[in-house]
């Protein structure tokens, strides 16, 4: 396909979508209300639609009163029936695809339904919008003169009862439009390889000769690939491998702990980073401005949003609000209703709004991935920012980390225990520890209150992990690649104890 055709297509898409984006920017709440009405109408004849009498729901109030908030465990039976061949249970068109996800806490797999509408009007639409916004902000971009190096999960597609399942990235690659396949590298065959180490070698071999202009993937795993590429080629930085690099599209984990490491191997100030927020359940938000950490909530992807304030989450008095009623800088758990038949589904992520006109967010963590054993309400956003600052001030780099509580015993006070794998350890761990602790107190008033005069919490404790400890933990559990990761924060000690047990274990 000639380059001129690709550029013309990109320009056409850009012009079409900018008008539509401007519409939901101007009338966000009206767009969401209309979307909810359409979702209800699309599913009124399903089993669920009849059980809850969708046909008589004429307002958000009735919808919220009648349909319960659910977790995956609540809808698991319906999903299993669909995977067994039944259809029209919770969505009006056949569900042929299921995105397999183990999440980050449970070994048990989740199978998230992905409809044809969700593929086209959510996931692929989000990918196109990301390009549209980037090109709109960078008129001199030469993005399409080269290819995008994509790094998805290591998974195959499995078929059963006329349905298929696999990692979301595998599903997207399997159904990718021709234009997207043409502008991407490595090939689908290599991208879908299931064995991680073999796949990494194949990606390096194929892509080092390509004209790569952008990257797309999860920061932690992409960094592994990039460093191996430099080792393989003997180059000093990635521009020596691919001179025309201009942007990295990333998501899946907070980028801050990795930013300095990327800047060292991509040492050009004009190189750009664009963040997305997507998951198996949908594509939610896109960075719409250069050099911004805020993400524009996308309101016309077939997803209706509701939010639960974390100050009441999980209590009998928890308050659910729609988009029109959210407040700035407050942590919310996200509830979604989607064009794949997820109804008032608690996705497990937390966000806070940085702007209400337009609606922009930052992802702050997971509803299950925070520490609140002592009333400290420590969020992943806090620890990521503190790690980034401590690294900068001590000239160190972190590969990965996790934190768990030390529970009170008798008169002993509690504390937080960290396991940190450094790329280059700090010269003075005590100094790093103090910067980390002081920064957490400056970022989180609840943590500060519990730390004041060691009232409830003693100073945090740091364990320095051996090389590849986190990688080995994931490898032992067949979780290499994709968005698999050890939870950064946990109210229990399971993950930390498992890692401590592997500190001296050498895996073959």
CSV table of C-alpha atoms in Angstrom, one decimal:
chain,number,residue,atom,x,y,z
A,1,UNK,CA,0.0,0.0,0.0
A,2,UNK,CA,1.7,3.3,-1.1
A,3,UNK,CA,2.7,5.8,1.6
A,4,UNK,CA,0.5,8.5,0.0
A,5,UNK,CA,-2.6,6.4,0.5
A,6,UNK,CA,-1.8,5.7,4.1
A,7,UNK,CA,-1.3,9.4,4.8
A,8,UNK,CA,-4.5,10.3,3.0
A,9,UNK,CA,-6.4,7.8,5.0
A,10,UNK,CA,-5.0,9.1,8.2
A,11,UNK,CA,-5.9,12.6,7.3
A,12,UNK,CA,-9.4,11.6,6.4
A,13,UNK,CA,-9.9,9.8,9.7
A,14,UNK,CA,-8.6,12.7,11.6
A,15,UNK,CA,-11.0,15.2,10.0
A,16,UNK,CA,-14.0,12.9,10.5
A,17,UNK,CA,-13.2,12.2,14.2
A,18,UNK,CA,-12.2,15.7,15.3
A,19,UNK,CA,-15.8,16.8,14.7
A,20,UNK,CA,-17.3,13.9,16.7
A,21,UNK,CA,-14.8,14.4,19.5
A,22,UNK,CA,-15.7,18.1,19.7
A,23,UNK,CA,-19.4,17.0,20.0
A,24,UNK,CA,-18.8,15.0,23.2
A,25,UNK,CA,-16.5,17.7,24.5
A,26,UNK,CA,-19.3,20.2,24.2
A,27,UNK,CA,-22.2,18.0,25.3
A,28,UNK,CA,-20.5,15.3,27.4
A,29,UNK,CA,-23.4,14.4,29.7
A,30,UNK,CA,-26.0,14.4,26.9
A,31,UNK,CA,-23.8,12.1,24.9
A,32,UNK,CA,-23.5,9.7,27.9
A,33,UNK,CA,-27.3,9.8,28.5
A,34,UNK,CA,-28.0,9.0,24.9
A,35,UNK,CA,-25.5,6.2,24.9
A,36,UNK,CA,-27.1,4.6,28.0
A,37,UNK,CA,-30.5,4.7,26.3
A,38,UNK,CA,-29.0,3.0,23.2
A,39,UNK,CA,-27.3,0.3,25.3
A,40,UNK,CA,-30.5,-0.5,27.1
A,41,UNK,CA,-32.5,-0.7,23.9
A,42,UNK,CA,-29.9,-3.0,22.3
A,43,UNK,CA,-30.2,-5.5,25.1
A,44,UNK,CA,-33.9,-5.3,26.0
A,45,UNK,CA,-34.7,-8.7,24.4
A,46,UNK,CA,-31.8,-10.5,26.0
A,47,UNK,CA,-32.4,-12.8,29.0
A,48,UNK,CA,-31.0,-10.2,31.3
A,49,UNK,CA,-33.0,-7.5,29.6
A,50,UNK,CA,-36.2,-9.4,30.2
A,51,UNK,CA,-35.3,-10.2,33.8
A,52,UNK,CA,-34.8,-6.6,34.7
A,53,UNK,CA,-37.4,-5.3,32.3
A,54,UNK,CA,-35.1,-3.1,30.3
A,55,UNK,CA,-38.0,-2.0,28.0
A,56,UNK,CA,-39.5,0.0,30.9
A,57,UNK,CA,-36.3,1.8,31.9
A,58,UNK,CA,-36.6,5.4,30.7
A,59,UNK,CA,-34.2,7.2,33.0
A,60,UNK,CA,-30.8,6.9,34.7
A,61,UNK,CA,-32.5,6.9,38.0
A,62,UNK,CA,-34.6,3.8,37.2
A,63,UNK,CA,-31.5,2.2,35.7
A,64,UNK,CA,-29.5,2.8,38.9
A,65,UNK,CA,-32.3,1.6,41.1
A,66,UNK,CA,-33.0,-1.6,39.2
A,67,UNK,CA,-29.6,-2.9,38.1
A,68,UNK,CA,-27.1,-3.9,40.8
A,69,UNK,CA,-23.4,-3.1,40.8
A,70,UNK,CA,-21.6,-6.4,40.0
A,71,UNK,CA,-18.1,-7.9,40.0
A,72,UNK,CA,-16.8,-10.6,37.8
A,73,UNK,CA,-17.7,-13.2,40.3
A,74,UNK,CA,-21.3,-12.1,40.2
A,75,UNK,CA,-21.6,-12.5,36.4
A,76,UNK,CA,-19.3,-15.5,36.0
A,77,UNK,CA,-22.2,-18.0,35.6
A,78,UNK,CA,-23.7,-16.0,32.7
A,79,UNK,CA,-20.3,-15.7,31.0
A,80,UNK,CA,-19.6,-19.5,31.3
A,81,UNK,CA,-23.0,-20.2,29.7
A,82,UNK,CA,-22.1,-17.9,26.8
A,83,UNK,CA,-18.7,-19.6,26.5
A,84,UNK,CA,-20.6,-22.9,26.3
A,85,UNK,CA,-22.5,-21.8,23.3
A,86,UNK,CA,-25.6,-19.9,24.6
A,87,UNK,CA,-26.2,-16.4,23.2
A,88,UNK,CA,-28.5,-13.5,23.8
A,89,UNK,CA,-28.0,-13.7,27.6
A,90,UNK,CA,-26.6,-10.2,28.3
A,91,UNK,CA,-26.0,-8.7,24.9
A,92,UNK,CA,-28.1,-8.7,21.7
A,93,UNK,CA,-25.5,-9.8,19.2
A,94,UNK,CA,-23.4,-13.0,19.4
A,95,UNK,CA,-20.3,-12.8,21.7
A,96,UNK,CA,-17.6,-14.7,19.8
A,97,UNK,CA,-14.5,-13.4,21.6
A,98,UNK,CA,-13.4,-13.5,25.3
A,99,UNK,CA,-10.4,-11.7,26.5
A,100,UNK,CA,-8.6,-13.9,29.0
A,101,UNK,CA,-7.2,-12.1,32.0
A,102,UNK,CA,-5.8,-13.3,35.3
A,103,UNK,CA,-5.9,-9.7,36.6
A,104,UNK,CA,-3.1,-8.9,39.0
A,105,UNK,CA,-4.4,-10.6,42.1
A,106,UNK,CA,-6.0,-13.9,41.3
A,107,UNK,CA,-4.6,-17.0,39.6
A,108,UNK,CA,-8.1,-17.8,38.4
A,109,UNK,CA,-8.7,-16.6,34.9
A,110,UNK,CA,-11.3,-14.1,33.9
A,111,UNK,CA,-13.0,-14.3,30.5
A,112,UNK,CA,-14.2,-10.8,29.6
A,113,UNK,CA,-16.8,-10.7,26.7
A,114,UNK,CA,-15.7,-8.8,23.6
A,115,UNK,CA,-18.5,-8.1,21.1
A,116,UNK,CA,-18.0,-7.1,17.5
A,117,UNK,CA,-19.3,-3.7,18.4
A,118,UNK,CA,-16.6,-3.4,21.1
A,119,UNK,CA,-13.9,-4.4,18.7
A,120,UNK,CA,-14.8,-1.8,16.1
A,121,UNK,CA,-16.5,1.0,18.1
A,122,UNK,CA,-14.2,0.8,21.2
A,123,UNK,CA,-10.9,-0.9,20.9
A,124,UNK,CA,-10.0,-0.1,17.3
A,125,UNK,CA,-11.7,3.3,17.5
A,126,UNK,CA,-9.6,4.2,20.5
A,127,UNK,CA,-6.4,3.2,18.6
A,128,UNK,CA,-7.4,5.4,15.6
A,129,UNK,CA,-8.3,8.3,17.9
A,130,UNK,CA,-4.9,8.0,19.6
A,131,UNK,CA,-3.3,8.5,16.2
A,132,UNK,CA,-5.8,11.3,15.3
A,133,UNK,CA,-5.0,13.3,18.4
A,134,UNK,CA,-1.3,12.8,18.1
A,135,UNK,CA,-1.3,13.9,14.4
A,136,UNK,CA,-3.6,16.8,15.2
A,137,UNK,CA,-1.1,18.0,17.9
A,138,UNK,CA,2.0,17.4,15.7
A,139,UNK,CA,1.3,18.5,12.1
A,140,UNK,CA,4.8,17.9,10.9
A,141,UNK,CA,4.8,14.3,12.1
A,142,UNK,CA,6.3,11.7,9.8
A,143,UNK,CA,4.8,8.8,11.7
A,144,UNK,CA,3.5,6.9,8.7
A,145,UNK,CA,6.8,7.0,6.9
A,146,UNK,CA,7.7,4.1,9.1
A,147,UNK,CA,6.2,1.4,11.2
A,148,UNK,CA,5.0,1.1,14.8
A,149,UNK,CA,6.8,-1.5,16.9
A,150,UNK,CA,4.0,-3.2,18.9
A,151,UNK,CA,4.6,-5.4,21.9
A,152,UNK,CA,1.6,-7.4,23.0
A,153,UNK,CA,1.1,-10.3,25.4
A,154,UNK,CA,2.4,-13.8,24.7
A,155,UNK,CA,-0.8,-15.7,24.0
A,156,UNK,CA,-2.4,-18.0,21.5
A,157,UNK,CA,-6.1,-17.9,20.5
A,158,UNK,CA,-8.0,-20.9,21.6
A,159,UNK,CA,-11.4,-22.0,20.2
A,160,UNK,CA,-14.2,-23.8,22.1
A,161,UNK,CA,-17.9,-24.1,21.4
A,162,UNK,CA,-17.8,-21.6,18.5
A,163,UNK,CA,-16.2,-19.0,20.7
A,164,UNK,CA,-12.5,-18.0,21.0
A,165,UNK,CA,-10.4,-16.6,23.8
A,166,UNK,CA,-6.9,-15.3,24.4
A,167,UNK,CA,-5.1,-12.1,25.6
A,168,UNK,CA,-6.8,-9.0,24.5
A,169,UNK,CA,-3.7,-8.0,22.5
A,170,UNK,CA,-3.9,-11.4,20.7
A,171,UNK,CA,-7.6,-10.8,19.9
A,172,UNK,CA,-6.9,-7.4,18.5
A,173,UNK,CA,-3.9,-8.6,16.4
A,174,UNK,CA,-6.0,-11.5,15.1
A,175,UNK,CA,-8.7,-9.1,13.9
A,176,UNK,CA,-6.5,-6.2,13.0
A,177,UNK,CA,-7.6,-4.1,9.9
A,178,UNK,CA,-5.3,-4.4,6.9
A,179,UNK,CA,-4.1,-0.8,7.1
A,180,UNK,CA,-3.0,-1.4,10.7
A,181,UNK,CA,-1.2,-4.6,9.9
A,182,UNK,CA,0.7,-2.9,7.1
A,183,UNK,CA,2.0,-0.1,9.4
A,184,UNK,CA,3.0,-2.4,12.3
A,185,UNK,CA,6.0,-4.6,13.1
A,186,UNK,CA,6.7,-7.4,14.0
A,187,UNK,CA,4.4,-9.5,11.9
A,188,UNK,CA,1.3,-11.0,13.4
A,189,UNK,CA,2.9,-14.5,13.4
A,190,UNK,CA,5.7,-13.2,15.6
A,191,UNK,CA,3.4,-11.0,17.7
A,192,UNK,CA,1.2,-14.0,18.6
A,193,UNK,CA,4.1,-16.3,19.7
A,194,UNK,CA,3.3,-17.7,23.1
A,195,UNK,CA,6.9,-18.5,24.3
A,196,UNK,CA,8.2,-15.2,25.6
A,197,UNK,CA,12.0,-15.7,25.3
A,198,UNK,CA,11.7,-17.0,21.7
A,199,UNK,CA,9.3,-14.2,20.8
A,200,UNK,CA,11.7,-11.5,22.1
A,201,UNK,CA,14.5,-12.9,20.0
A,202,UNK,CA,12.3,-13.0,16.9
A,203,UNK,CA,11.0,-9.4,17.5
A,204,UNK,CA,14.6,-8.1,17.7
A,205,UNK,CA,15.7,-10.0,14.6
A,206,UNK,CA,12.8,-8.7,12.5
A,207,UNK,CA,12.5,-5.1,13.8
A,208,UNK,CA,16.1,-4.0,14.0
A,209,UNK,CA,16.1,-3.6,10.2
A,210,UNK,CA,12.8,-1.8,10.0
A,211,UNK,CA,12.2,2.0,9.9
A,212,UNK,CA,10.5,2.2,13.2
A,213,UNK,CA,8.9,5.6,14.0
A,214,UNK,CA,6.9,4.7,17.1
A,215,UNK,CA,6.5,2.1,19.9
A,216,UNK,CA,3.3,0.8,21.4
A,217,UNK,CA,3.2,-1.4,24.6
A,218,UNK,CA,3.4,-1.7,28.3
A,219,UNK,CA,6.4,0.3,29.7
A,220,UNK,CA,7.9,-2.5,31.9
A,221,UNK,CA,8.0,-5.1,29.1
A,222,UNK,CA,8.9,-2.6,26.4
A,223,UNK,CA,11.9,-1.5,28.5
A,224,UNK,CA,13.1,-5.1,28.6
A,225,UNK,CA,12.8,-5.4,24.8
A,226,UNK,CA,14.6,-2.0,24.2
A,227,UNK,CA,17.5,-2.9,26.5
A,228,UNK,CA,17.9,-6.2,24.8
A,229,UNK,CA,17.8,-4.5,21.4
A,230,UNK,CA,20.7,-2.3,22.5
A,231,UNK,CA,22.7,-5.3,23.8
A,232,UNK,CA,22.0,-7.1,20.5
A,233,UNK,CA,23.1,-4.2,18.2
A,234,UNK,CA,25.8,-2.7,20.4
A,235,UNK,CA,24.3,0.7,19.9
A,236,UNK,CA,24.4,3.5,22.5
A,237,UNK,CA,20.8,4.6,22.3
A,238,UNK,CA,17.6,3.7,20.3
A,239,UNK,CA,18.0,6.6,17.8
A,240,UNK,CA,21.2,4.8,16.6
A,241,UNK,CA,19.0,1.8,15.8
A,242,UNK,CA,15.9,3.8,14.5
A,243,UNK,CA,16.8,7.4,13.6
A,244,UNK,CA,13.2,8.4,12.8
A,245,UNK,CA,11.7,7.5,16.2
A,246,UNK,CA,9.2,10.2,17.4
A,247,UNK,CA,6.7,8.8,19.9
A,248,UNK,CA,6.0,6.0,22.4
A,249,UNK,CA,2.3,5.1,23.0
A,250,UNK,CA,2.1,3.4,26.3
A,251,UNK,CA,-0.3,2.2,29.0
A,252,UNK,CA,-1.0,-0.7,31.4
A,253,UNK,CA,1.2,0.6,34.3
A,254,UNK,CA,2.2,4.0,35.6
A,255,UNK,CA,5.0,5.4,33.5
A,256,UNK,CA,6.7,7.6,36.1
A,257,UNK,CA,9.0,4.9,37.7
A,258,UNK,CA,10.3,4.2,34.2
A,259,UNK,CA,10.5,7.7,32.7
A,260,UNK,CA,14.2,8.4,33.5
A,261,UNK,CA,15.3,5.0,32.1
A,262,UNK,CA,13.5,5.7,28.9
A,263,UNK,CA,15.0,9.2,28.6
A,264,UNK,CA,18.5,7.7,28.9
A,265,UNK,CA,17.9,5.3,25.9
A,266,UNK,CA,15.8,7.9,24.0
A,267,UNK,CA,17.9,11.1,24.6
A,268,UNK,CA,16.0,13.6,22.6
A,269,UNK,CA,13.8,16.3,24.2
A,270,UNK,CA,11.5,16.4,21.3
A,271,UNK,CA,10.7,12.6,21.6
A,272,UNK,CA,7.1,12.3,22.8
A,273,UNK,CA,5.2,10.0,25.1
A,274,UNK,CA,1.5,9.4,24.7
A,275,UNK,CA,-0.4,7.5,27.4
A,276,UNK,CA,-3.6,5.5,27.0
A,277,UNK,CA,-5.9,3.8,29.5
A,278,UNK,CA,-7.4,0.6,28.2
A,279,UNK,CA,-8.2,-2.8,29.5
A,280,UNK,CA,-9.9,-6.1,28.5
A,281,UNK,CA,-13.2,-4.5,29.3
A,282,UNK,CA,-12.7,-1.5,27.1
A,283,UNK,CA,-10.7,1.5,25.8
A,284,UNK,CA,-11.4,4.4,28.2
A,285,UNK,CA,-9.1,7.4,27.9
A,286,UNK,CA,-6.4,9.0,25.8
A,287,UNK,CA,-3.7,11.6,26.4
A,288,UNK,CA,-4.9,14.4,24.1
A,289,UNK,CA,-2.2,17.0,24.6
A,290,UNK,CA,1.6,16.9,24.1
A,291,UNK,CA,3.6,16.7,27.4
A,292,UNK,CA,0.6,16.0,29.6
A,293,UNK,CA,-0.1,13.4,32.2
A,294,UNK,CA,-3.9,13.9,32.0
A,295,UNK,CA,-6.1,11.6,29.9
A,296,UNK,CA,-9.2,12.6,28.1
A,297,UNK,CA,-12.2,10.4,29.0
A,298,UNK,CA,-13.6,9.1,25.7
A,299,UNK,CA,-17.4,9.2,25.9
A,300,UNK,CA,-18.6,7.7,22.6
A,301,UNK,CA,-17.0,4.3,22.7
A,302,UNK,CA,-20.2,2.4,23.8
A,303,UNK,CA,-19.3,2.7,27.5
A,304,UNK,CA,-21.5,4.4,30.1
A,305,UNK,CA,-19.6,5.5,33.2
A,306,UNK,CA,-20.5,5.7,36.8
A,307,UNK,CA,-18.2,6.3,39.8
A,308,UNK,CA,-18.0,5.4,43.5
A,309,UNK,CA,-16.1,7.6,45.8
A,310,UNK,CA,-13.3,5.6,47.5
A,311,UNK,CA,-14.2,7.3,50.8
A,312,UNK,CA,-17.4,5.3,50.9
A,313,UNK,CA,-16.5,2.4,48.6
A,314,UNK,CA,-17.4,-1.0,49.9
A,315,UNK,CA,-19.5,0.4,52.8
A,316,UNK,CA,-23.3,0.1,53.2
A,317,UNK,CA,-23.4,3.9,52.4
A,318,UNK,CA,-21.4,3.8,49.3
A,319,UNK,CA,-22.5,6.5,46.9
A,320,UNK,CA,-22.7,5.9,43.1
A,321,UNK,CA,-22.7,9.0,40.8
A,322,UNK,CA,-22.8,9.5,37.1
A,323,UNK,CA,-20.3,11.6,35.2
A,324,UNK,CA,-22.3,14.8,35.6
A,325,UNK,CA,-21.8,14.6,39.4
A,326,UNK,CA,-18.1,13.8,39.9
A,327,UNK,CA,-15.8,16.1,41.8
A,328,UNK,CA,-12.3,17.3,41.1
A,329,UNK,CA,-9.3,15.5,42.7
A,330,UNK,CA,-11.4,12.8,44.5
A,331,UNK,CA,-10.5,9.1,44.1
A,332,UNK,CA,-13.3,7.1,42.5
A,333,UNK,CA,-13.8,3.4,41.7
A,334,UNK,CA,-15.0,3.1,38.1
A,335,UNK,CA,-18.3,1.3,37.2
A,336,UNK,CA,-18.9,0.6,33.5
A,337,UNK,CA,-21.8,-0.5,31.3
A,338,UNK,CA,-20.6,-1.5,27.9
A,339,UNK,CA,-21.5,-2.6,24.4
A,340,UNK,CA,-20.2,-6.1,25.2
A,341,UNK,CA,-23.0,-6.6,27.8
A,342,UNK,CA,-21.2,-5.7,31.0
A,343,UNK,CA,-23.9,-4.0,33.1
A,344,UNK,CA,-22.8,-1.8,36.0
A,345,UNK,CA,-19.6,-3.7,36.2
A,346,UNK,CA,-16.9,-2.8,38.8
A,347,UNK,CA,-13.7,-2.9,36.8
A,348,UNK,CA,-11.4,-2.6,39.8
A,349,UNK,CA,-9.5,0.6,38.8
A,350,UNK,CA,-9.5,3.9,40.6
A,351,UNK,CA,-9.2,7.4,39.0
A,352,UNK,CA,-9.3,11.0,39.9
A,353,UNK,CA,-10.6,13.9,37.8
A,354,UNK,CA,-8.1,16.6,37.0
A,355,UNK,CA,-10.5,18.6,34.8
A,356,UNK,CA,-14.3,18.7,34.5
A,357,UNK,CA,-14.4,20.6,31.2
A,358,UNK,CA,-13.4,18.5,29.4
A,359,UNK,CA,-13.4,15.4,31.6
A,360,UNK,CA,-9.8,14.4,32.1
A,361,UNK,CA,-8.5,11.8,34.5
A,362,UNK,CA,-5.5,10.2,36.0
A,363,UNK,CA,-5.4,6.5,36.9
A,364,UNK,CA,-4.6,6.3,40.6
A,365,UNK,CA,-4.6,2.5,41.2
A,366,UNK,CA,-6.8,-0.5,41.9
A,367,UNK,CA,-9.6,-0.9,44.4
A,368,UNK,CA,-7.8,-4.0,45.7
A,369,UNK,CA,-4.3,-2.6,45.3
A,370,UNK,CA,-3.9,0.0,48.0
A,371,UNK,CA,-2.8,-0.3,51.6
A,372,UNK,CA,-5.3,0.7,54.3
A,373,UNK,CA,-4.4,-1.6,57.2
A,374,UNK,CA,-3.8,1.3,59.5
A,375,UNK,CA,-6.1,4.0,58.0
A,376,UNK,CA,-3.2,5.3,55.8
A,377,UNK,CA,-5.1,5.0,52.4
A,378,UNK,CA,-1.9,4.6,50.5
A,379,UNK,CA,-2.5,4.5,46.7
A,380,UNK,CA,-0.3,3.3,43.9
A,381,UNK,CA,-0.2,6.8,42.5
A,382,UNK,CA,1.5,7.9,45.8
A,383,UNK,CA,4.1,5.2,45.7
A,384,UNK,CA,4.9,5.6,42.0
A,385,UNK,CA,5.5,9.3,42.5
A,386,UNK,CA,7.6,8.7,45.6
A,387,UNK,CA,9.8,6.1,43.9
A,388,UNK,CA,10.3,8.4,40.9
A,389,UNK,CA,11.5,11.2,43.2
A,390,UNK,CA,13.7,9.0,45.3
A,391,UNK,CA,15.4,7.6,42.2
A,392,UNK,CA,15.9,11.1,40.7
A,393,UNK,CA,17.5,12.4,43.9
A,394,UNK,CA,19.8,9.4,44.4
A,395,UNK,CA,20.6,8.8,40.7
A,396,UNK,CA,19.2,5.2,40.8
A,397,UNK,CA,16.8,3.3,38.7
A,398,UNK,CA,14.0,0.8,39.7
A,399,UNK,CA,13.0,-2.3,37.8
A,400,UNK,CA,10.0,-3.2,39.9
A,401,UNK,CA,8.7,-3.1,43.5
A,402,UNK,CA,5.9,-4.2,45.8
A,403,UNK,CA,4.8,-3.1,49.2
A,404,UNK,CA,3.0,-5.0,52.1
A,405,UNK,CA,2.1,-4.1,55.6
A,406,UNK,CA,3.9,-5.4,58.7
A,407,UNK,CA,1.0,-6.1,61.1
A,408,UNK,CA,0.9,-4.9,64.7
A,409,UNK,CA,1.8,-7.6,67.2
A,410,UNK,CA,1.4,-6.8,70.9
A,411,UNK,CA,2.9,-3.5,71.6
A,412,UNK,CA,4.8,-3.5,68.3
A,413,UNK,CA,3.6,-0.8,65.9
A,414,UNK,CA,2.9,-1.5,62.2
A,415,UNK,CA,5.0,-0.5,59.2
A,416,UNK,CA,5.3,-0.9,55.5
A,417,UNK,CA,7.8,-3.4,54.0
A,418,UNK,CA,9.1,-2.8,50.5
A,419,UNK,CA,10.8,-5.2,48.1
A,420,UNK,CA,12.6,-3.2,45.4
A,421,UNK,CA,14.6,-4.5,42.5
A,422,UNK,CA,17.1,-1.8,41.4
A,423,UNK,CA,18.8,-1.6,38.0
A,424,UNK,CA,21.6,0.2,39.9
A,425,UNK,CA,21.2,0.2,43.7
A,426,UNK,CA,21.5,3.5,45.7
A,427,UNK,CA,24.9,4.2,47.3
A,428,UNK,CA,23.1,4.8,50.6
A,429,UNK,CA,19.9,2.8,51.1
A,430,UNK,CA,19.2,4.8,54.3
A,431,UNK,CA,19.1,8.0,52.3
A,432,UNK,CA,16.9,6.5,49.6
A,433,UNK,CA,14.6,5.1,52.4
A,434,UNK,CA,14.2,8.6,54.0
A,435,UNK,CA,13.5,10.4,50.8
A,436,UNK,CA,10.9,7.7,49.9
A,437,UNK,CA,9.2,8.0,53.3
A,438,UNK,CA,9.3,11.8,53.4
A,439,UNK,CA,7.8,12.0,49.9
A,440,UNK,CA,5.0,9.7,50.8
A,441,UNK,CA,4.2,11.9,53.8
A,442,UNK,CA,4.1,15.0,51.6
A,443,UNK,CA,1.8,13.3,49.1
A,444,UNK,CA,-0.6,11.6,51.4
A,445,UNK,CA,-1.9,13.3,54.6
A,446,UNK,CA,-3.4,10.1,56.0
A,447,UNK,CA,0.0,8.3,55.7
A,448,UNK,CA,1.6,11.4,57.2
A,449,UNK,CA,-0.7,11.3,60.2
A,450,UNK,CA,0.0,7.7,60.9
A,451,UNK,CA,3.8,8.3,60.6
A,452,UNK,CA,3.9,11.4,62.8
A,453,UNK,CA,6.2,10.7,65.7
A,454,UNK,CA,5.8,7.0,64.7
A,455,UNK,CA,2.3,7.2,66.2
A,456,UNK,CA,0.9,4.2,64.3
A,457,UNK,CA,3.5,3.4,61.7
A,458,UNK,CA,7.2,2.9,62.2
A,459,UNK,CA,9.6,3.9,59.3
A,460,UNK,CA,9.3,1.8,56.2
A,461,UNK,CA,11.6,-1.1,55.6
A,462,UNK,CA,13.3,-1.8,52.3
A,463,UNK,CA,14.5,-5.2,51.0
A,464,UNK,CA,16.8,-5.0,48.0
A,465,UNK,CA,15.7,-7.7,45.5
A,466,UNK,CA,18.2,-9.8,43.6
A,467,UNK,CA,18.6,-9.4,39.9
A,468,UNK,CA,15.5,-10.7,37.9
A,469,UNK,CA,13.5,-11.6,41.1
A,470,UNK,CA,10.3,-10.1,39.8
A,471,UNK,CA,10.9,-11.6,36.3
A,472,UNK,CA,11.5,-15.0,37.8
A,473,UNK,CA,8.3,-14.8,39.9
A,474,UNK,CA,6.3,-14.1,36.8
A,475,UNK,CA,8.1,-16.7,34.7
A,476,UNK,CA,7.4,-19.4,37.3
A,477,UNK,CA,3.7,-18.6,37.0
A,478,UNK,CA,3.7,-18.3,33.2
A,479,UNK,CA,2.9,-14.6,33.3
A,480,UNK,CA,5.6,-13.1,31.2
A,481,UNK,CA,4.6,-10.3,28.8
A,482,UNK,CA,1.5,-8.4,28.3
A,483,UNK,CA,0.0,-6.5,31.3
A,484,UNK,CA,1.0,-9.2,33.8
A,485,UNK,CA,2.6,-7.8,36.9
A,486,UNK,CA,3.0,-8.3,40.6
A,487,UNK,CA,0.6,-5.9,42.5
A,488,UNK,CA,2.5,-2.8,43.7
A,489,UNK,CA,0.4,-2.6,46.9
A,490,UNK,CA,-1.4,-5.2,48.9
A,491,UNK,CA,-3.2,-5.4,52.3
A,492,UNK,CA,-1.7,-8.9,52.7
A,493,UNK,CA,1.8,-10.2,52.8
A,494,UNK,CA,1.4,-13.1,50.3
A,495,UNK,CA,3.3,-11.6,47.4
A,496,UNK,CA,6.1,-10.2,49.5
A,497,UNK,CA,6.6,-13.5,51.3
A,498,UNK,CA,6.7,-15.4,48.0
A,499,UNK,CA,9.4,-13.0,46.7
A,500,UNK,CA,11.4,-13.2,49.9
A,501,UNK,CA,11.3,-17.0,49.5
A,502,UNK,CA,12.7,-16.7,46.0
A,503,UNK,CA,15.5,-14.3,46.9
A,504,UNK,CA,18.0,-17.2,47.0
A,505,UNK,CA,16.2,-19.5,44.6
A,506,UNK,CA,17.9,-19.7,41.1
A,507,UNK,CA,15.4,-20.8,38.5
A,508,UNK,CA,16.7,-23.0,35.6
